[in-house]
PDB file of C-alpha atoms in Angstrom:
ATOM      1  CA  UNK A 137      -0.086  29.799  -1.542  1.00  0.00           C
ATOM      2  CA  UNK A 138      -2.055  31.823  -4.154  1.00  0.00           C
ATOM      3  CA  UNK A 139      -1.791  33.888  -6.684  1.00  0.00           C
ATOM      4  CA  UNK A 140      -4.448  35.711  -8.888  1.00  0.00           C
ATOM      5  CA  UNK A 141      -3.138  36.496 -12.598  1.00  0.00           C
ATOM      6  CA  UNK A 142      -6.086  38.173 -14.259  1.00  0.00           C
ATOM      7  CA  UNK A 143      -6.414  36.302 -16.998  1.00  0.00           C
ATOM      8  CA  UNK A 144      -5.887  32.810 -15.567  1.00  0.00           C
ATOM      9  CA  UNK A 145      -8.010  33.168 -12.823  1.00  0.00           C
ATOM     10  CA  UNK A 146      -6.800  31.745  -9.538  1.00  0.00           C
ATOM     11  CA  UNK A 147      -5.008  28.652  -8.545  1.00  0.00           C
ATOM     12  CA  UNK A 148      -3.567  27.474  -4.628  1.00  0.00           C
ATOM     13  CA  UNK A 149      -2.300  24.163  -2.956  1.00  0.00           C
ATOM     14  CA  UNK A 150      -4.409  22.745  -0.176  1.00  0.00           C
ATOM     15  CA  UNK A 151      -2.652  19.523   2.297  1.00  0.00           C
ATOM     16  CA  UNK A 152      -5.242  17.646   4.039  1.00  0.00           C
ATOM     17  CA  UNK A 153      -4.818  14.695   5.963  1.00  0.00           C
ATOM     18  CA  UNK A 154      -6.567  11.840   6.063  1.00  0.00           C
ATOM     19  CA  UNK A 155      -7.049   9.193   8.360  1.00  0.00           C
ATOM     20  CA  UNK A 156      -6.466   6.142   6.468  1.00  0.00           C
ATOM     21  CA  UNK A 157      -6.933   2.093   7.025  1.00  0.00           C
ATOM     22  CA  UNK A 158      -5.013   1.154  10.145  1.00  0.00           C
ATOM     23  CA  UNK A 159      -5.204   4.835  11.972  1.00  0.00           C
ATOM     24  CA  UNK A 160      -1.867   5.859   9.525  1.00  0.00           C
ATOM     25  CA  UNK A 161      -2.653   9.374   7.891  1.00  0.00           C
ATOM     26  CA  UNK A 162      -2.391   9.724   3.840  1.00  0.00           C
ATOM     27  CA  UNK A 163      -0.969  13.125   3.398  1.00  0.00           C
ATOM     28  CA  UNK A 164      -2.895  14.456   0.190  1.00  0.00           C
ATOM     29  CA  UNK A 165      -1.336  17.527  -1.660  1.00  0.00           C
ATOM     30  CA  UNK A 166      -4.302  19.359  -3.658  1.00  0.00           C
ATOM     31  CA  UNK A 167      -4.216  21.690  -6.574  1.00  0.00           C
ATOM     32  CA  UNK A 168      -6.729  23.436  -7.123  1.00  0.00           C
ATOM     33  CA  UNK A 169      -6.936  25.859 -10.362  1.00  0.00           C
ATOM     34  CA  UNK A 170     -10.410  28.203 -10.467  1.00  0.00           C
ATOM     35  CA  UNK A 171     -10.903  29.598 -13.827  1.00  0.00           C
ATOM     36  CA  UNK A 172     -12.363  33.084 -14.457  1.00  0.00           C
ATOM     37  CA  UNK A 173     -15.621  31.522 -14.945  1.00  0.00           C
ATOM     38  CA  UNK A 174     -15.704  29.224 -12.142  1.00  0.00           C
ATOM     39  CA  UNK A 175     -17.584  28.291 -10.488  1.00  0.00           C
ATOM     40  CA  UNK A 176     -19.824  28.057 -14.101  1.00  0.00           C
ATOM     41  CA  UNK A 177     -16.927  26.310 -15.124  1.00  0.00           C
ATOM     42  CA  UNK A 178     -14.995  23.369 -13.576  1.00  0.00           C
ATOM     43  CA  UNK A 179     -11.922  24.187 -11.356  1.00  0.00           C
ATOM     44  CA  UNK A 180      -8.791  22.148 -12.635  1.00  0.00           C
ATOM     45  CA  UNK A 181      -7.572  19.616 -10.223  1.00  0.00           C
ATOM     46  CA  UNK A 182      -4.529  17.604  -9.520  1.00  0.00           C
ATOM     47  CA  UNK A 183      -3.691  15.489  -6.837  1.00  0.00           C
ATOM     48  CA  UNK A 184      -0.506  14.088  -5.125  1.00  0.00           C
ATOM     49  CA  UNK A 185       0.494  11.896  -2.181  1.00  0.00           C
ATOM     50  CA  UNK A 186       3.432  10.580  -1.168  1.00  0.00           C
ATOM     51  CA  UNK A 187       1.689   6.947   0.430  1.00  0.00           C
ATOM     52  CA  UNK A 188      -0.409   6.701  -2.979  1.00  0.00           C
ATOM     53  CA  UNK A 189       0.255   5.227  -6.172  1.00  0.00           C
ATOM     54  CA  UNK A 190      -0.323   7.322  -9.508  1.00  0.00           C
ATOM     55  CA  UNK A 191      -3.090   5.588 -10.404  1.00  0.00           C
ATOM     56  CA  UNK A 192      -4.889   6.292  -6.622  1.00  0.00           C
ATOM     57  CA  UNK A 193      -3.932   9.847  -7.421  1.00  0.00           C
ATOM     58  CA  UNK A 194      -5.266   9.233 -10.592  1.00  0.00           C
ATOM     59  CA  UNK A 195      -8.254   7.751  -9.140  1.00  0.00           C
ATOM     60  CA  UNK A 196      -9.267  10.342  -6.347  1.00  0.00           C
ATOM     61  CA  UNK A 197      -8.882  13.103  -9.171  1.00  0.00           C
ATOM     62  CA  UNK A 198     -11.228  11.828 -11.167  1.00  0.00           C
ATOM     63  CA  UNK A 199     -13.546  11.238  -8.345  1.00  0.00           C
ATOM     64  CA  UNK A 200     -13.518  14.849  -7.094  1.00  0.00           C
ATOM     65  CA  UNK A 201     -14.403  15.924 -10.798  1.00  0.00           C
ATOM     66  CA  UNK A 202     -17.413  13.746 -10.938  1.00  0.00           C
ATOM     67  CA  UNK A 203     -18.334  15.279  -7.394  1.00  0.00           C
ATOM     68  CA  UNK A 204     -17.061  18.751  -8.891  1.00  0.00           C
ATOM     69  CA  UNK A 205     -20.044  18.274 -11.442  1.00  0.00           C
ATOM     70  CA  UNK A 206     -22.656  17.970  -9.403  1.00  0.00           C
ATOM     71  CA  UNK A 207     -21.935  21.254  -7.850  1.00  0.00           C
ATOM     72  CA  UNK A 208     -21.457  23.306 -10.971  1.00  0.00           C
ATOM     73  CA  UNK A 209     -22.662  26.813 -10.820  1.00  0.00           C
ATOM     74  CA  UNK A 210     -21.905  26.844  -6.755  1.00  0.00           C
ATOM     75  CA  UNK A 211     -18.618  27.247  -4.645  1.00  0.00           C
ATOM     76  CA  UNK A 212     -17.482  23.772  -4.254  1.00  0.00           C
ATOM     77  CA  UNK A 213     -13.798  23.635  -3.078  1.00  0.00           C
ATOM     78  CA  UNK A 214     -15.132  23.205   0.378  1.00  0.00           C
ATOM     79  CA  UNK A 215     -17.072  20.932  -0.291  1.00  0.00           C
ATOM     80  CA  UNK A 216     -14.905  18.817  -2.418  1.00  0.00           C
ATOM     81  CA  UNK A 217     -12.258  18.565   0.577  1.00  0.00           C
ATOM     82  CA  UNK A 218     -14.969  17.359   2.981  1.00  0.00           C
ATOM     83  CA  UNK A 219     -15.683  14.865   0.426  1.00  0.00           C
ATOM     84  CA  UNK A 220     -12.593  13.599  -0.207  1.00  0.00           C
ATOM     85  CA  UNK A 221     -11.865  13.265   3.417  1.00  0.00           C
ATOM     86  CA  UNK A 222     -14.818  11.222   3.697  1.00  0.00           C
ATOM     87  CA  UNK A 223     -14.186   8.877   0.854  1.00  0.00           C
ATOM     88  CA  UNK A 224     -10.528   8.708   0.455  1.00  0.00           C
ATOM     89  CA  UNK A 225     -10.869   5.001   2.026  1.00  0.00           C
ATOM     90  CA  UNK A 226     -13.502   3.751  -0.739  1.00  0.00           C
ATOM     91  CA  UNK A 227     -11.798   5.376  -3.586  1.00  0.00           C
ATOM     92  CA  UNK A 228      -8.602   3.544  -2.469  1.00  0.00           C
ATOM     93  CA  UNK A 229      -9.839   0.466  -1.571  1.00  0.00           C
ATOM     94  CA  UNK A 230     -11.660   0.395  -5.561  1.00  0.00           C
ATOM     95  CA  UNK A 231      -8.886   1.666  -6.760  1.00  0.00           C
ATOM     96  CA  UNK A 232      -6.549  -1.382  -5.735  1.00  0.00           C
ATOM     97  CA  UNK A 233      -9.528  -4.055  -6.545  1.00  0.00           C
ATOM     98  CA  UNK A 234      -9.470  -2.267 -10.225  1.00  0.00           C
ATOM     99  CA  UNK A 235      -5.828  -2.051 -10.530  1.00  0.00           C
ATOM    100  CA  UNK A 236      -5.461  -5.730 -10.102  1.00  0.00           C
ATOM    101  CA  UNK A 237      -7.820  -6.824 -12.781  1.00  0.00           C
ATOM    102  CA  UNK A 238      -6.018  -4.872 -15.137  1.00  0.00           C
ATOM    103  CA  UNK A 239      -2.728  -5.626 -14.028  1.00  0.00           C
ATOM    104  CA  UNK A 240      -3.667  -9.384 -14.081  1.00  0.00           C
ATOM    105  CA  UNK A 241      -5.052  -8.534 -17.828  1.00  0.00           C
ATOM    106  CA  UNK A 242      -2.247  -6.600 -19.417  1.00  0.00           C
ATOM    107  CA  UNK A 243       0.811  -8.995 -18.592  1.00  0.00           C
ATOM    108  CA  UNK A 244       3.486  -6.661 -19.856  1.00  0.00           C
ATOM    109  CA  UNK A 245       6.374  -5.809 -18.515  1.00  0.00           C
ATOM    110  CA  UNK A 246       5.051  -5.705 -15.224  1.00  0.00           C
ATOM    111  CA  UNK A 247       3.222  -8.991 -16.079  1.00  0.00           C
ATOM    112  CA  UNK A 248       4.315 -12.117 -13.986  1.00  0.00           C
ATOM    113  CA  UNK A 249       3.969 -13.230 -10.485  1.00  0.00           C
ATOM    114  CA  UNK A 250       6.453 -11.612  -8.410  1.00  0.00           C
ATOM    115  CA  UNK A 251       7.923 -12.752  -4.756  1.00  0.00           C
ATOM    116  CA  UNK A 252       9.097 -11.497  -2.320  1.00  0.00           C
ATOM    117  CA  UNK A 253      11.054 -12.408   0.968  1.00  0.00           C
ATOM    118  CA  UNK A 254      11.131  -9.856   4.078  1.00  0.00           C
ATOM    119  CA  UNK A 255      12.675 -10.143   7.761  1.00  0.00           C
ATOM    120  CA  UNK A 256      11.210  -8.826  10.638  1.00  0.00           C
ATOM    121  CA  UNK A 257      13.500  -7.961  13.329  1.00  0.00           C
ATOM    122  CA  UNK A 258      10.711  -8.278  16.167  1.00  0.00           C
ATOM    123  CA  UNK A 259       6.945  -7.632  16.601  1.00  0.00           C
ATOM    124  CA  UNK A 260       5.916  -6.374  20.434  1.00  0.00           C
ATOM    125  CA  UNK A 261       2.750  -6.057  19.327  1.00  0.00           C
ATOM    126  CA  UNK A 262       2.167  -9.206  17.987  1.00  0.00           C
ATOM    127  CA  UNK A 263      -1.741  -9.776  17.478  1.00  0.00           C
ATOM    128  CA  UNK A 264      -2.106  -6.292  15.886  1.00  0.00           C
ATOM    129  CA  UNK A 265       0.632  -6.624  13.820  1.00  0.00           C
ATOM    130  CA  UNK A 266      -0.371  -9.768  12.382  1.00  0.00           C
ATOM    131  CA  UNK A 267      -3.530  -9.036  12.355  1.00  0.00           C
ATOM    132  CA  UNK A 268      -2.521  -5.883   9.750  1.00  0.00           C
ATOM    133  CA  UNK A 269      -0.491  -8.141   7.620  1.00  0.00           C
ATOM    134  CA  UNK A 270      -3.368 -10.690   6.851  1.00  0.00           C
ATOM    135  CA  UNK A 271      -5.656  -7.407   5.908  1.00  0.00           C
ATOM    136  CA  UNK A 272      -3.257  -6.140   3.676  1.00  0.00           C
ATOM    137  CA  UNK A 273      -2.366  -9.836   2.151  1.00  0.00           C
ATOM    138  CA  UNK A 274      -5.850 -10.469   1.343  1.00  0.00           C
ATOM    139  CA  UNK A 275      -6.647  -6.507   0.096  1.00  0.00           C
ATOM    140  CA  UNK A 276      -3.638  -6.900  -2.662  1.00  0.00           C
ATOM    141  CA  UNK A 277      -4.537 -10.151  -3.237  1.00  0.00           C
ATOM    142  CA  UNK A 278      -1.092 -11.152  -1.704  1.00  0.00           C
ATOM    143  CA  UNK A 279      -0.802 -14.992  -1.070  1.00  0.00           C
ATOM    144  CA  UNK A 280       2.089 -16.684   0.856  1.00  0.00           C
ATOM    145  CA  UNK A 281       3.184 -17.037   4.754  1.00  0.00           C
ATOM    146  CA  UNK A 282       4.270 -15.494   7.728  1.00  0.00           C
ATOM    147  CA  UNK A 283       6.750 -17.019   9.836  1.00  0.00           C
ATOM    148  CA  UNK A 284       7.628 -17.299  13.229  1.00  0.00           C
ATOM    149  CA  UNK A 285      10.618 -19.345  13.983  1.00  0.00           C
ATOM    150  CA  UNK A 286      12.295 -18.957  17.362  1.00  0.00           C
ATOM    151  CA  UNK A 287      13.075 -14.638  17.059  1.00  0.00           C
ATOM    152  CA  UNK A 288      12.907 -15.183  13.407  1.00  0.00           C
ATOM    153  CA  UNK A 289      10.142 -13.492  11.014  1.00  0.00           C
ATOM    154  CA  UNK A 290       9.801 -13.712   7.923  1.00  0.00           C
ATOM    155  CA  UNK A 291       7.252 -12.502   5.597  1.00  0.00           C
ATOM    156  CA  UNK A 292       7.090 -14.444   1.975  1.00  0.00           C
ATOM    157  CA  UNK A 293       4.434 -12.604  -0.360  1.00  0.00           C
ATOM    158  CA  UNK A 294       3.397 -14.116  -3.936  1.00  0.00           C
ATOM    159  CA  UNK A 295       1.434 -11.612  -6.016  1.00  0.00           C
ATOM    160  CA  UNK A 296       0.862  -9.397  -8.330  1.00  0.00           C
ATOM    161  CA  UNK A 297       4.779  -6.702  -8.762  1.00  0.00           C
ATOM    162  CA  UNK A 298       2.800  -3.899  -8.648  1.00  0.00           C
ATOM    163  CA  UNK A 299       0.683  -5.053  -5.501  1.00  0.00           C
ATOM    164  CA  UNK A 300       4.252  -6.404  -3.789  1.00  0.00           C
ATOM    165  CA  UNK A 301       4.927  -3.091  -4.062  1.00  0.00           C
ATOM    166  CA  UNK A 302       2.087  -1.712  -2.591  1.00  0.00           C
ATOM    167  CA  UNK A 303       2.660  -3.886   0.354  1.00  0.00           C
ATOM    168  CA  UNK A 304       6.087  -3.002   0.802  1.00  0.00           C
ATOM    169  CA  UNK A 305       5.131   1.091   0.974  1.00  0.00           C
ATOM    170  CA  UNK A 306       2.218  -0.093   3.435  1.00  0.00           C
ATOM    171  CA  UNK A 307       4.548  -1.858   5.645  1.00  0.00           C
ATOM    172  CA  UNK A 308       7.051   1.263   5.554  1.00  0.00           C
ATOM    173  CA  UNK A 309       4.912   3.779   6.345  1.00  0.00           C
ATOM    174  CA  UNK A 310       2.080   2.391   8.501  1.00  0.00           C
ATOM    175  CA  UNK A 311       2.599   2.523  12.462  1.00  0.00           C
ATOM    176  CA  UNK A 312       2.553  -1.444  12.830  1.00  0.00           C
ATOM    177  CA  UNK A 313       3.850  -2.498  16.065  1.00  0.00           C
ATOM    178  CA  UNK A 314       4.765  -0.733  19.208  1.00  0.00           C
ATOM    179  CA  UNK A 315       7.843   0.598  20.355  1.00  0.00           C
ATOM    180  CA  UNK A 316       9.320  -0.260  24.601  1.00  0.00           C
ATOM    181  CA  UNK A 317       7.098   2.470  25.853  1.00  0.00           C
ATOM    182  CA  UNK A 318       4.087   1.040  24.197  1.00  0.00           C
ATOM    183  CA  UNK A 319       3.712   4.096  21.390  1.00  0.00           C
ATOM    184  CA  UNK A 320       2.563   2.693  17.922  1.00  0.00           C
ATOM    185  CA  UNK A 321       5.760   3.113  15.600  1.00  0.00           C
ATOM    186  CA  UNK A 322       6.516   2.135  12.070  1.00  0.00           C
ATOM    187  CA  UNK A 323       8.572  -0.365  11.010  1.00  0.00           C
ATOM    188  CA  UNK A 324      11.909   0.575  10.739  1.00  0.00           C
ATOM    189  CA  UNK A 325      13.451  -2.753  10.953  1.00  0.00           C
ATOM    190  CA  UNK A 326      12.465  -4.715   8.061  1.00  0.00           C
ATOM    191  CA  UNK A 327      15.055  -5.924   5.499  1.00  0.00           C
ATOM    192  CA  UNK A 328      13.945  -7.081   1.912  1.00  0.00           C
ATOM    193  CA  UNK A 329      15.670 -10.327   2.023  1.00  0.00           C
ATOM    194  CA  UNK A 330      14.835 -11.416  -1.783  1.00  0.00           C
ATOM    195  CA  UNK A 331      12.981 -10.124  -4.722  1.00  0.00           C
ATOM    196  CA  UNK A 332      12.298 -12.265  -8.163  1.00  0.00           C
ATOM    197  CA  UNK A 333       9.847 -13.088 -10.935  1.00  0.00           C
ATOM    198  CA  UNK A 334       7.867 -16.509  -9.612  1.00  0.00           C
ATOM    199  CA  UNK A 335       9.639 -19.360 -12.091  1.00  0.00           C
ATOM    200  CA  UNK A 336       8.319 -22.534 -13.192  1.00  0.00           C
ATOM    201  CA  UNK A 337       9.799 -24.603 -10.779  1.00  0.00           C
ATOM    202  CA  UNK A 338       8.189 -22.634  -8.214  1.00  0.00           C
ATOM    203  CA  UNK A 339       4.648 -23.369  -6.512  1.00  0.00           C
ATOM    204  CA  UNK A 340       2.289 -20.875  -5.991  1.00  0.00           C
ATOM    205  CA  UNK A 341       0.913 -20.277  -2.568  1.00  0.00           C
ATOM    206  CA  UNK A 342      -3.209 -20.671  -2.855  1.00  0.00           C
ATOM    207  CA  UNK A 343      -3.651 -18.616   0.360  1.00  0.00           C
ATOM    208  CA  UNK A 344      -1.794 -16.262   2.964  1.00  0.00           C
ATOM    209  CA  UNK A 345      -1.276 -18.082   6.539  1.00  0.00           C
ATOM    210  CA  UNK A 346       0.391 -17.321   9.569  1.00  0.00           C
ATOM    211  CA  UNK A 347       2.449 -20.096  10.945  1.00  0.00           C
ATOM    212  CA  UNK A 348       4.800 -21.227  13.787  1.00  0.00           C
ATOM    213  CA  UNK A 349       7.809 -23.680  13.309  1.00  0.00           C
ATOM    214  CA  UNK A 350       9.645 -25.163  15.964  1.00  0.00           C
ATOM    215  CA  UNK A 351      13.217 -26.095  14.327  1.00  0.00           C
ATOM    216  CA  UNK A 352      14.917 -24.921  11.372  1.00  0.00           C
ATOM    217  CA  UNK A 353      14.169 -28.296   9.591  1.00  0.00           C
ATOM    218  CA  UNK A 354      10.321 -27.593   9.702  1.00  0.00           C
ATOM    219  CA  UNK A 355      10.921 -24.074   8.414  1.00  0.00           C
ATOM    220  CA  UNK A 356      13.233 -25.793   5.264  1.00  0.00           C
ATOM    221  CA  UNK A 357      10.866 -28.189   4.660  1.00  0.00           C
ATOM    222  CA  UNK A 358       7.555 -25.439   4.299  1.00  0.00           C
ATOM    223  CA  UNK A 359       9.906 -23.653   1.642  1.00  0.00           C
ATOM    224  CA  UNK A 360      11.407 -27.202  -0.139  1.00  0.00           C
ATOM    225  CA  UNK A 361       7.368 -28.191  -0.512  1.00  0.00           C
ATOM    226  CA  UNK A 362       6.993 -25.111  -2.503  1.00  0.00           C
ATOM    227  CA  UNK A 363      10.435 -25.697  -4.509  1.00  0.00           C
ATOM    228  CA  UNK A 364      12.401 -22.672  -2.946  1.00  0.00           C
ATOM    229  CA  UNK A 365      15.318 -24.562  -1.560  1.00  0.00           C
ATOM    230  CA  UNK A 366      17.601 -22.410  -3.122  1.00  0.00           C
ATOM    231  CA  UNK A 367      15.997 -19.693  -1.986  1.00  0.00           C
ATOM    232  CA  UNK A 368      15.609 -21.014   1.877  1.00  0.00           C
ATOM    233  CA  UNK A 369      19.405 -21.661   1.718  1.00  0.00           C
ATOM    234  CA  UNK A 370      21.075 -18.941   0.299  1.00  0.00           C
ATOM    235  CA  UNK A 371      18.693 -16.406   2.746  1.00  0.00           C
ATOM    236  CA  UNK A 372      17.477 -18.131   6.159  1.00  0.00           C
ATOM    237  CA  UNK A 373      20.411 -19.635   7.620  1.00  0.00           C
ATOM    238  CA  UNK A 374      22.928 -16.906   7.592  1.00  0.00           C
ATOM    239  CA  UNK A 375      19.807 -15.378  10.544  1.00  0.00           C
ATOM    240  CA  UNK A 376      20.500 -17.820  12.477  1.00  0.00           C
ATOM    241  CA  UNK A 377      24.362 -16.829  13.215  1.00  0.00           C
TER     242      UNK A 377
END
C-alpha cells in the first residue's frame, strides 16, 4: 500500500521472495519510508520475515542502509531490492557465523549448551535429506548424530539454544524430503522428542555423524557412551511399540 501525508513524505510495504539455501523461499516483508528530502536523505527501512531471526532482520537492515549510502542523492529503492535479492544468502550466512560468537561470549540466560532429541517419521528421499541435515549441523555449529535404526530416526543436536532453534525453524519450513508422488514437501512429521540444558554428566558430541545401528542394544549403547541413559530410556523404546 501507500500513502503520501505531506509532511511525512511517503512510506509503502514491498514482499519479495527470495530463493534461499536448499531452493526454500525466505519471504521478506519491506518497509520502506521516503522522506520529503529523499532521495538527499536516507529512506527509513525496516525489515521482517517470518523464516528469519531478529537479528537476520536486524542484519539485512543494516546492510541495505550501508548499500542505501552509496546511492544517496539517486532513486535507490530499486536498486536496494535487487540487492537484497542478490545477497540475502551472504548476509544470512554472516549473520549466523556472528551470532554464534557472541552467543558463545555472552553466556546469559541463553548461555549453556542445549540438546535436543527429534523423530523422524520417514525420509523417501534419503541422500538429499541427509545430505541437508549435515549442511545445516555444521552451518549452526550443531554437533551430535543422526540415526537410522530399523524405521526409526532420530536426530540428537548439541549446540548452541539459540542455534537449536534455528535448526528446528529450518527443518519446519524447508521442503526436505519428498512426498509418494515424488514432489519436494516439508516436514510435517517430526516430533521434538526432548529438549534440556547439556548437564555435567553429559558428554559433548565433538562432531555431527550420520550412523546406522542394527539392534536396539547398539543404539543404547551410542547414547550410554555419551551418559544419556536416562534419556535413551525414558524416549526410544516406547517407538518401538
Amino acid at each position: 500500500f501507500l500513502y503520501f501525508p505531506e509532511t511525512h513524505g511517503i512510506s509503502f510495504r514491498i514482499q519479495i521472495s527470495v530463493k534461499e539455501l536448499l531452493d526454500t523461499d525466505v519471504l521478506l516483508k519491506l518497509l520502506f519510508h521516503l522522506p520529503i528530502n529523499y532521495p538527499s536523505t536516507l529512506p527509513d527501512i525496516s525489515v521482517n520475515s517470518d523464516q528469519l531471526t531478529r537479528a537476520q532482520c536486524m542484519d539485512v537492515k543494516d546492510k541495505l542502509l550501508e548499500q542505501a549510502k552509496k546511492h544517496l542523492s539517486e532513486p535507490m529503492v530499486h536498486d536496494l531490492i535487487l540487492w537484497v535479492q542478490q545477497h540475502l544468502q551472504d548476509v544470512i550466512k554472516q549473520s549466523a557465523t556472528v551470532c554464534n560468537e557472541k552467543t558463545t561470549l555472552s553466556k546469559g540466560t541463553e548461555g549453556g549448551i542445549w540438546m535436543i532429541l527429534l523423530h523422524l517419521d520417514h525420509m523417501r528421499a534419503k541422500a538429499k535429506y541427509v545430505k541437508t541435515v549435515e549442511k545445516w549441523a555444521s552451518n549452526l555449529r550443531l554437533t551430535g548424530r543422526l540415526m537410522f535404526m530399523g524405521k526409526i530416526i532420530l536426530i540428537l543436536l548439541q549446540g548452541d539454544r539459540s542455534s537449536i532453534k534455528e535448526y528446528l525453524v529450518l527443518q519446519k519450513t524447508s521442503k526436505v524430503d519428498v512426498d509418494s508422488s515424488g514432489k519436494k514437501c516439508k516436514e510435517k512429521m517430526m516430533s521434538v522428542l526432548c529438549e534440556t540444558e547439556v548437564q555435567s554428566q553429559h558428554k559433548r558430541f565433538q562432531t555431527f555423524e550420520i550412523k546406522e545401528y542394527s539392534t536396539l542394544e547398539e543404539l543404547q549403547k551410542e547414547f550410554e557412551t555419551a551418559g544419556l541413559t536416562t534419556l535413551f530410556s525414558e524416549f526410544v523404546p516406547p517407538l518401538f511399540k
